[in-house]
CSV table of C-alpha atoms in Angstrom, one decimal:
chain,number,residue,atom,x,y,z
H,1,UNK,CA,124.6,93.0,87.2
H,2,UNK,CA,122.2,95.9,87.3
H,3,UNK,CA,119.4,96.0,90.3
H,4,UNK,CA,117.0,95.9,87.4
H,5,UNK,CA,117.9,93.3,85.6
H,6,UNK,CA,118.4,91.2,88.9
H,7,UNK,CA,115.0,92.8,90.1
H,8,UNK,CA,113.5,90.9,86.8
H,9,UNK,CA,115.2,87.6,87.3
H,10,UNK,CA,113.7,87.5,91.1
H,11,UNK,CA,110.2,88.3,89.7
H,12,UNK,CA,111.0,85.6,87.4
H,13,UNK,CA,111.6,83.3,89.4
H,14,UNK,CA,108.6,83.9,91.9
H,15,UNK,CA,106.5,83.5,89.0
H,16,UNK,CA,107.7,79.7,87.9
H,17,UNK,CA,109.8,78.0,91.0
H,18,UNK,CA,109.4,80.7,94.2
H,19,UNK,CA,106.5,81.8,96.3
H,20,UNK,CA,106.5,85.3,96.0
H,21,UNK,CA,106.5,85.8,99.8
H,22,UNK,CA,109.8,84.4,99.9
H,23,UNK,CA,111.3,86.1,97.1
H,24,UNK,CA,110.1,89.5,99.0
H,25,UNK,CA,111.8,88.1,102.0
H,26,UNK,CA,114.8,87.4,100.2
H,27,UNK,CA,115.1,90.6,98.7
H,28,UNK,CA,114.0,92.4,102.2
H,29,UNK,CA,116.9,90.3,103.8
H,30,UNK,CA,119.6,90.8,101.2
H,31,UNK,CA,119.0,95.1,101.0
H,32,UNK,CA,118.1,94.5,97.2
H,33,UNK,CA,117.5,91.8,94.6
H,34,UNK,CA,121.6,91.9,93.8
H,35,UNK,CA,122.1,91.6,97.6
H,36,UNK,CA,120.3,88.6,97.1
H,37,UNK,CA,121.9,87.2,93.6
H,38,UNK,CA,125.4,87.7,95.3
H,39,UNK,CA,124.6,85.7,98.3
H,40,UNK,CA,122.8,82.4,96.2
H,41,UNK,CA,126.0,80.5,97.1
H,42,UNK,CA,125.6,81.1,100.5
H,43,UNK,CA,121.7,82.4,100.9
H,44,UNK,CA,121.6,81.1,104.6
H,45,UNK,CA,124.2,83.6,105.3
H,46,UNK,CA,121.0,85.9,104.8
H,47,UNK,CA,118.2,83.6,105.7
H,48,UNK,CA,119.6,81.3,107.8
H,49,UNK,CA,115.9,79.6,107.9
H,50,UNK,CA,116.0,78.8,103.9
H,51,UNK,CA,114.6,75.3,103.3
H,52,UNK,CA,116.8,73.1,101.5
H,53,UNK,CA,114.4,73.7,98.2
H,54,UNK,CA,115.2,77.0,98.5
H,55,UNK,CA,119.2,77.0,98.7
H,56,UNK,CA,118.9,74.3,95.5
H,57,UNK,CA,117.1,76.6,93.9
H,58,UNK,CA,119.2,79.3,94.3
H,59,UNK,CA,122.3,77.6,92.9
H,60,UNK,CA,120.5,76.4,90.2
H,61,UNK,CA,121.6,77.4,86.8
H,62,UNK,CA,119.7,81.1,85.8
H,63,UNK,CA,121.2,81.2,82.4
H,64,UNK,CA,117.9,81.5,80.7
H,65,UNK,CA,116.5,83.7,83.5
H,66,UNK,CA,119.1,86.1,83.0
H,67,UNK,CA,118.6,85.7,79.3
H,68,UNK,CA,114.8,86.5,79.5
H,69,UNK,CA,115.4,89.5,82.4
H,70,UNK,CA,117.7,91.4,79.1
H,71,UNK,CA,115.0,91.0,77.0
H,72,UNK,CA,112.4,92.3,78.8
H,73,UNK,CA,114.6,95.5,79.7
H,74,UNK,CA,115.6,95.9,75.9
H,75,UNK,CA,112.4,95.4,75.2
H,76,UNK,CA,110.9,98.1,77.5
H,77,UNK,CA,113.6,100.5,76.7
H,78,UNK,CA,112.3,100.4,73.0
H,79,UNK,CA,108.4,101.2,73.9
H,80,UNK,CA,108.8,103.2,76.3
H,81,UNK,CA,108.2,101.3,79.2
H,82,UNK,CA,109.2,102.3,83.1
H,83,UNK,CA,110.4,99.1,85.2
H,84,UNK,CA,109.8,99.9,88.6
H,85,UNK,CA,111.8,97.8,91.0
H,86,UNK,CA,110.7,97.3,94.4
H,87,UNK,CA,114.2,99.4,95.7
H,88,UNK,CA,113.1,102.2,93.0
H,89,UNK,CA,111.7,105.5,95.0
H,90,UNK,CA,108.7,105.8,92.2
H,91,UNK,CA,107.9,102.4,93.3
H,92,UNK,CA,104.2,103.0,95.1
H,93,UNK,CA,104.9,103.5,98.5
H,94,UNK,CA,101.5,102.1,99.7
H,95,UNK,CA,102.2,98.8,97.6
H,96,UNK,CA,104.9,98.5,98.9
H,97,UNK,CA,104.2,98.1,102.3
H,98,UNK,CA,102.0,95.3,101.5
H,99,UNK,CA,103.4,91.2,102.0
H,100,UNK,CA,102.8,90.2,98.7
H,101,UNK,CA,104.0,93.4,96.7
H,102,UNK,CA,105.1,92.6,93.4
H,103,UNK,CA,108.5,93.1,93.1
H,104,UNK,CA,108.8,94.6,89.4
H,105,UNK,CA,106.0,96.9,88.3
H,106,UNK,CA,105.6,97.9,84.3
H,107,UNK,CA,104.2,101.4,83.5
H,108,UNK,CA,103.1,103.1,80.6
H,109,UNK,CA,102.3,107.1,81.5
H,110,UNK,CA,104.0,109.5,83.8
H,111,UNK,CA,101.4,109.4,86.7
H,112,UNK,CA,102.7,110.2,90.2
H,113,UNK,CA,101.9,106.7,91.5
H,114,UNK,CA,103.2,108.0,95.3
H,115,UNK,CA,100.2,111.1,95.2
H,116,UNK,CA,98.7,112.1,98.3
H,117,UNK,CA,95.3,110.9,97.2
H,118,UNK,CA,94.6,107.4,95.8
H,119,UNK,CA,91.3,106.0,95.4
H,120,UNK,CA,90.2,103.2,93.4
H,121,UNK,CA,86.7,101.9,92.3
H,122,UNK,CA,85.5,98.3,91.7
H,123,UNK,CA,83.0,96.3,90.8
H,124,UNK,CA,80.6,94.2,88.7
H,125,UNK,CA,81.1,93.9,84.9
H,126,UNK,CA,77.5,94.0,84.4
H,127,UNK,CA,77.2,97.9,86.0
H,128,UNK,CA,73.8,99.0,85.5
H,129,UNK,CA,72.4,102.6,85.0
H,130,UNK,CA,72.4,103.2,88.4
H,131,UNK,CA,75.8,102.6,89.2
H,132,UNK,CA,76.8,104.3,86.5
H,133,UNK,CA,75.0,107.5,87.9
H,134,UNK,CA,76.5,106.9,91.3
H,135,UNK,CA,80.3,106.7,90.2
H,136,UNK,CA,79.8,109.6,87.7
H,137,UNK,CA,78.9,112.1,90.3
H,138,UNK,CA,81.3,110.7,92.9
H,139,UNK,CA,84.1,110.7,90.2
H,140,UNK,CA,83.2,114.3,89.0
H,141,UNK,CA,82.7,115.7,92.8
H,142,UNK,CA,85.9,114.3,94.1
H,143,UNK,CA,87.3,116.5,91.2
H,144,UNK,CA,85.9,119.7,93.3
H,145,UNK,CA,86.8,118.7,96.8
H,146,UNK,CA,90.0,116.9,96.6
H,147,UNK,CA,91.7,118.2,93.0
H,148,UNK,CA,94.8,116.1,93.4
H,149,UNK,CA,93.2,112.9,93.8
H,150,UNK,CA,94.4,109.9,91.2
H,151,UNK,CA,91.3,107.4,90.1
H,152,UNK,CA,92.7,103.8,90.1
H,153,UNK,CA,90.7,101.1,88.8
H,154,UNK,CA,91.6,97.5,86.2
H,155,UNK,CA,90.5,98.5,82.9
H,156,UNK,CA,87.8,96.0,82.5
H,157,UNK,CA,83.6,96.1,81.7
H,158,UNK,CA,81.4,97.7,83.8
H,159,UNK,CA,82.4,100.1,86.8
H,160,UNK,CA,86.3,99.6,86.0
H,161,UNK,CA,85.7,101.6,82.9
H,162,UNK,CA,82.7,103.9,83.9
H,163,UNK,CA,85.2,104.9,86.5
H,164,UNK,CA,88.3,105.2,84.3
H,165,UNK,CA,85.8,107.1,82.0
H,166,UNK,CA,84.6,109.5,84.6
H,167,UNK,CA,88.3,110.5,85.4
H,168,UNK,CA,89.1,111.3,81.9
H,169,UNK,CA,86.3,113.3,81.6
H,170,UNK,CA,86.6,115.3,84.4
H,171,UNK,CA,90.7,115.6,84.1
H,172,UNK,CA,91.6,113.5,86.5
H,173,UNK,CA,94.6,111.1,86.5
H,174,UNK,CA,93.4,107.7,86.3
H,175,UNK,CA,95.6,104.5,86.8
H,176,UNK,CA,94.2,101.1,84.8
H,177,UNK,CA,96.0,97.6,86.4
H,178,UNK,CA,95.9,95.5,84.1
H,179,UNK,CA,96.4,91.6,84.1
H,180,UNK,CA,98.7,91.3,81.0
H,181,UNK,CA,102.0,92.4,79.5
H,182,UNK,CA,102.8,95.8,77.7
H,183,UNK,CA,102.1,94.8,74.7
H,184,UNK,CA,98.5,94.5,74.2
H,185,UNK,CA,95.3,96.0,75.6
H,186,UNK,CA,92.3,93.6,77.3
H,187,UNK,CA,89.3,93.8,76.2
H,188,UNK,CA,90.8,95.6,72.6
H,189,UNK,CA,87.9,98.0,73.5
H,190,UNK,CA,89.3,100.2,75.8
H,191,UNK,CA,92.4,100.6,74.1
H,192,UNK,CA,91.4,104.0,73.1
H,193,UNK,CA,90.4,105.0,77.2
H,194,UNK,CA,94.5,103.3,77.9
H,195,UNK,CA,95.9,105.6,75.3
H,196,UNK,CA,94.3,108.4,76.8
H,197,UNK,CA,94.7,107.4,79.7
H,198,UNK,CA,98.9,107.1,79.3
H,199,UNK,CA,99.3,110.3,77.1
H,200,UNK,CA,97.6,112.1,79.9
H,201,UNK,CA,98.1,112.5,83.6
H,202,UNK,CA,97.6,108.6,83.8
H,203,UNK,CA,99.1,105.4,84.0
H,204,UNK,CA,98.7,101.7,82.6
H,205,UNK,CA,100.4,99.3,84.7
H,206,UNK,CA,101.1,95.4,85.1
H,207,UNK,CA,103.7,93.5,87.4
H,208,UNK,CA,103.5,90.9,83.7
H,209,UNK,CA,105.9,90.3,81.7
H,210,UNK,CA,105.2,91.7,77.9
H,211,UNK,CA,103.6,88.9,75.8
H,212,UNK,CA,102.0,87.3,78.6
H,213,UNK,CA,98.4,86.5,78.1
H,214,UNK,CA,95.4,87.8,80.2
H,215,UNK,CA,94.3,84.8,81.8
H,216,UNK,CA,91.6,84.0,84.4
H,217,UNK,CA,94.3,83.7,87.3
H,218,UNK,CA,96.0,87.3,86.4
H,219,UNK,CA,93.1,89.2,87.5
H,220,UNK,CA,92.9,87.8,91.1
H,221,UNK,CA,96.3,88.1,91.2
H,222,UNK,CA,96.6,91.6,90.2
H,223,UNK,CA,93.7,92.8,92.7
H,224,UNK,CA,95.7,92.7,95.4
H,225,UNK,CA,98.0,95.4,93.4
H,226,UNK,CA,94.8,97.2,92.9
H,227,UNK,CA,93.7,97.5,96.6
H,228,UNK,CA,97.9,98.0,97.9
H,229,UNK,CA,98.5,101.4,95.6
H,230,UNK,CA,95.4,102.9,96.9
H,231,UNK,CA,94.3,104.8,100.3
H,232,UNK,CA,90.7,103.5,99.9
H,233,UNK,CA,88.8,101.2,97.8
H,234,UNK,CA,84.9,101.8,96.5
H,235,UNK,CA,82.9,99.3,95.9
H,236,UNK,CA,80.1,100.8,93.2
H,237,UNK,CA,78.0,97.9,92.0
H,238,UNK,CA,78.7,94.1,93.1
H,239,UNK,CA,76.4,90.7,93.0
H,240,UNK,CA,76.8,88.5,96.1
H,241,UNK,CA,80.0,86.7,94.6
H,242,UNK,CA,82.6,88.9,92.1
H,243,UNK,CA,86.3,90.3,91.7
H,244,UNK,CA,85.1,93.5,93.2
H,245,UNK,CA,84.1,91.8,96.7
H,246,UNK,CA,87.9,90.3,96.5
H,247,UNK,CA,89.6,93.5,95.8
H,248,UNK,CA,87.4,94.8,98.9
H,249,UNK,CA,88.6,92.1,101.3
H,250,UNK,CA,92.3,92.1,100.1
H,251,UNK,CA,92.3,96.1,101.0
H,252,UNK,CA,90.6,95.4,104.5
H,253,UNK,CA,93.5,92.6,104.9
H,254,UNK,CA,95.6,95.6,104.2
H,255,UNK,CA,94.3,97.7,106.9
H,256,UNK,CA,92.8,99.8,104.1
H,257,UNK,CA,89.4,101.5,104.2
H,258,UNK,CA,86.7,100.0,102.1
H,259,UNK,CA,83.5,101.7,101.1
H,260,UNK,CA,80.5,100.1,99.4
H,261,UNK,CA,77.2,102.2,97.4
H,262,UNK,CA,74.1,100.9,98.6
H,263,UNK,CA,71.4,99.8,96.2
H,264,UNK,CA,68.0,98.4,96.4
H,265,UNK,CA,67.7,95.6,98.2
H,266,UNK,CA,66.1,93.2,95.5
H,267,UNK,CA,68.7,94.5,93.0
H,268,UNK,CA,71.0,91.6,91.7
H,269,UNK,CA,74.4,93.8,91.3
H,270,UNK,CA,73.7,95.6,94.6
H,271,UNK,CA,73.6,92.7,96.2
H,272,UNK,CA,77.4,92.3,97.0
H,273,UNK,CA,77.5,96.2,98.6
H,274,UNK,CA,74.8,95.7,100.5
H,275,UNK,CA,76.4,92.3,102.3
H,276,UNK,CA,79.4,94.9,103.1
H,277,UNK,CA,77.9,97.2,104.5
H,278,UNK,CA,75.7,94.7,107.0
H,279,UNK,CA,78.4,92.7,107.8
H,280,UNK,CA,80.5,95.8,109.2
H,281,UNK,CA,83.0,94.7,105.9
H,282,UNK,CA,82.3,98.1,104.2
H,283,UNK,CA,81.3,102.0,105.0
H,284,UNK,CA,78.2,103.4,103.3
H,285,UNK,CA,78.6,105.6,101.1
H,286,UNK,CA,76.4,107.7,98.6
H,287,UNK,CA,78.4,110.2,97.6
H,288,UNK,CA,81.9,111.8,97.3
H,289,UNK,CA,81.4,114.4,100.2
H,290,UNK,CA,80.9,110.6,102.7
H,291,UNK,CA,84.0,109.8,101.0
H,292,UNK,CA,86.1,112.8,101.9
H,293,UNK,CA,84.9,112.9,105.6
H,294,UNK,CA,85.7,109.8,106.4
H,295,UNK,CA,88.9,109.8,104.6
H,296,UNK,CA,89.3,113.4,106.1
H,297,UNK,CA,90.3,115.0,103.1
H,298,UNK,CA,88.5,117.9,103.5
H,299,UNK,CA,91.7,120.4,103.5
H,300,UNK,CA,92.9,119.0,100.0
H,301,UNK,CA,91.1,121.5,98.3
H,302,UNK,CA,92.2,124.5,100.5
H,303,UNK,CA,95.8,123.0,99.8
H,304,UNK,CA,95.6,122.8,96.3
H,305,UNK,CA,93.9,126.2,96.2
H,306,UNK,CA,97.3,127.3,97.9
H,307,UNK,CA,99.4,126.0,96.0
H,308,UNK,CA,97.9,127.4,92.9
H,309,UNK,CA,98.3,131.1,94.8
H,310,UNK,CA,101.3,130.6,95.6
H,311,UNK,CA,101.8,129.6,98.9
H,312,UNK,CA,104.0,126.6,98.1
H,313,UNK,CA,106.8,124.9,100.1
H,314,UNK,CA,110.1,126.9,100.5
H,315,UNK,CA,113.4,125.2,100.9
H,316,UNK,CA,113.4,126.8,104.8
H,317,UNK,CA,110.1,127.8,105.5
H,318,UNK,CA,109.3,129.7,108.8
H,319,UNK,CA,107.8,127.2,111.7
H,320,UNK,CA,106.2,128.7,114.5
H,321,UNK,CA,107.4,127.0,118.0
H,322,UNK,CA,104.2,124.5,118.1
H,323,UNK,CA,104.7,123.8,114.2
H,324,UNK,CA,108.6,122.8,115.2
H,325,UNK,CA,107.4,120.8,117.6
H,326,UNK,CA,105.2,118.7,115.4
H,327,UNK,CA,107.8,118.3,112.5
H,328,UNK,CA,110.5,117.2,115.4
H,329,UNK,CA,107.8,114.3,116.8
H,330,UNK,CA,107.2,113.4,113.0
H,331,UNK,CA,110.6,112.9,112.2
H,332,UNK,CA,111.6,110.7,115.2
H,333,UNK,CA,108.3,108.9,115.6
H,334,UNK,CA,107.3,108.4,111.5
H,335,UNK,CA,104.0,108.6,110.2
H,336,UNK,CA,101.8,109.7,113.3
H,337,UNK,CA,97.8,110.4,114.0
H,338,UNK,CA,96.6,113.7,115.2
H,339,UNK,CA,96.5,112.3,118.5
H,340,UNK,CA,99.7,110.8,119.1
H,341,UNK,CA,101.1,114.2,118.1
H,342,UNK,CA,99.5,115.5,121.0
H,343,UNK,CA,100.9,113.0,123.4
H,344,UNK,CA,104.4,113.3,121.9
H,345,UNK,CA,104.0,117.3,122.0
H,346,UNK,CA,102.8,117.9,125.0
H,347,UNK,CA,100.1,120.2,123.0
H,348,UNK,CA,96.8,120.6,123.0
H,349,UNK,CA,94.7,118.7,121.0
H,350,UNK,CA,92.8,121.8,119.0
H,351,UNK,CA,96.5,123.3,119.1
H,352,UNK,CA,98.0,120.0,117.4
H,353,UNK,CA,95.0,120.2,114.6
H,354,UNK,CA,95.4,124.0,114.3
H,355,UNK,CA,99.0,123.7,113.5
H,356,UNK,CA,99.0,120.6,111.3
H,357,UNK,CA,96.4,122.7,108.8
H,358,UNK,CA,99.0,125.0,108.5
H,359,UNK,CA,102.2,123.0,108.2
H,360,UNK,CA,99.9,121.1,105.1
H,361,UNK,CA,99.7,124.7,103.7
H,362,UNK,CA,103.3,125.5,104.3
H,363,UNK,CA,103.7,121.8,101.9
H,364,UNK,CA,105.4,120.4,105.0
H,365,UNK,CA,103.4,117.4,106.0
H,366,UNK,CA,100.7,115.8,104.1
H,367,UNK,CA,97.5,114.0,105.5
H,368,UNK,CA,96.8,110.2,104.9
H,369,UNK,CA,93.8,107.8,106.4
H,370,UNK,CA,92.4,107.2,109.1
H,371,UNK,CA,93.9,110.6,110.4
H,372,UNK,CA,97.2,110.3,109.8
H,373,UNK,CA,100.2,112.7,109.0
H,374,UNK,CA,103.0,112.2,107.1
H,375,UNK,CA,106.3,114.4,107.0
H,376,UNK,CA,107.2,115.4,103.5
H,377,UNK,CA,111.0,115.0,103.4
């Protein structure tokens, strides 16, 4: 049996008779989701914890789970649809480190969901002309001062598709999570934005099954996948109570940043980003330059300049003594702040930011939040 198609009869499962939790732990335990169909004889040989529910359930006939898993890779296979397993390496890395990662991912589009740069954008159905204004100039400035950065949002009214919208405008690739299968579009209005959106740099993508229906539950649900694939999550317009507000706490839950546009005070739909921001829940932001330096991005757009000259990652590039010294802590220590570089080093600190400028133009390492650097292997 494939890791796909066992992959799909997991995620299956954790959507009729297992907590998703534990079908993550299972799968986390077992090295894969065939690890974990090989042991279901024996699945305390994995998890020796597993409750006595769960080891009935796992020798439990999957005849029709199997059944269901071939016909939803068949079925993929025909429209063109990637199943991205939670095992896969295009899986989004982000997501992934997240407790309640889904553990199958559809997508329509070819957009690098593992880019340097994710952002997504929330918030109320009801946008006004004001937030509109707000996420259109962010949108079309982050476009100028971080050109690799990838728009994620949920396809729906309001700022979802004023942001999805602004991306497409300004050529940037834009991500819509939806809260369905494959096979249809919700709401039918912004089918022509998703076709865009997937014939582009972009991407639609659901952890749903195709013919599965958007209800009410499926977009709380898939907020959590919303606020896991991205770096940082915007809050543009909200009213004291909304989806938006949820995606914002799920990402702080996350250890993610979260960022909220002020409005007037007596405004209905600002309501929800100005609780945020006085309740320490949220970062004030009016604009995409506030965004940038407090994600510090600010060297993206030297990078990319770069890369367009030229200057891109060689298979051996030339390291100076302090830049080998940097890679070497990176490798044994992982993904490392500016910081903890320099106590791993033995560097200076304005010696440790020097060099990690120029190992990001070299294509070396790559910067992530809250000034963090990752080794690009």
């Amino acid at each position: 049996m494939t890791e796909t198609i066992s992959s799909l009869i997991i995620a299956l499962l954790a959507t009729s008779r297992l907590p998703l939790q534990t079908a993550v732990t299972l799968c986390e335990a077992a090295g894969s989701a065939c690890g974990v169909l090989e042991h279901r004889g024996n699945i305390r040989d994995i998890v020796p914890d597993a409750t006595d529910t769960l080891v009935e359930l796992m020798k439990s006939d999957l005849s029709s789970y199997i059944k269901r898993a071939e016909e939803e890779q068949e079925w993929c296979a025909r429209k063109g649809v990637r199943i991205l397993t939670y095992a896969d390496s295009d899986y989004p890395c982000r997501l992934r480190n997240c407790p309640d990662a889904p553990l199958v991912l559809f997508v329509r589009g070819k957009c690098n969901l593992n880019a340097d740069h994710i952002i997504s954008i929330v918030g109320t159905r009801k946008s006004t002309p004001y937030g509109k204004d707000v996420v259109d100039g962010i949108v079309r400035d982050l476009r100028q001062q971080c050109p690799d950065v990838v728009v994620l949002s949920g396809l729906a009214y309001g700022i979802d598709i004023i942001a999805h919208r602004a991306a497409l405008r300004n050529d940037i690739p834009t991500v819509g999570v939806v809260a369905h299968g494959q096979d249809r579009i919700y709401p039918q209005l912004h089918r022509d934005e998703a076709n865009k959106m997937v014939l582009g740099n972009g991407a639609v993508v659901t952890e749903y099954f195709h013919g599965t229906a958007p209800e009410p539950r499926n977009f709380l649900q898939r907020n959590r996948i919303i606020a896991g694939m991205s770096d940082a999550t915007i809050v543009a317009e909200s009213a004291s109570h909304g989806g938006g507000l949820v995606t914002a706490r799920i990402a702080q839950d996350y250890g993610r940043e979260v960022f909220a546009i002020p409005g007037p005070i007596n405004a209905e739909f600002s309501q929800g980003c100005n609780n945020l921001i006085r309740d320490n829940k949220a970062a004030l932001v009016s604009s995409a330059t506030d965004i940038v330096n407090a994600m510090m991005w600010q060297n993206a757009g030297q990078a990319a300049q770069a890369r367009r000259q030229g200057i891109e990652r060689t298979l051996f590039p030339t390291l100076t003594p302090e830049e080998q010294a940097i890679v070497n802590a990176l490798k044994e220590h992982g993904d490392s702040q500016s910081n903890a570089l320099t106590a791993y080093t033995g560097l200076p600190i304005n010696t440790v930011v020097a060099q990690l400028f120029s190992l990001e133009m070299k294509g070396v390492i790559t910067p992530l939040s809250g000034n963090t650097f990752h080794l690009i292997s």
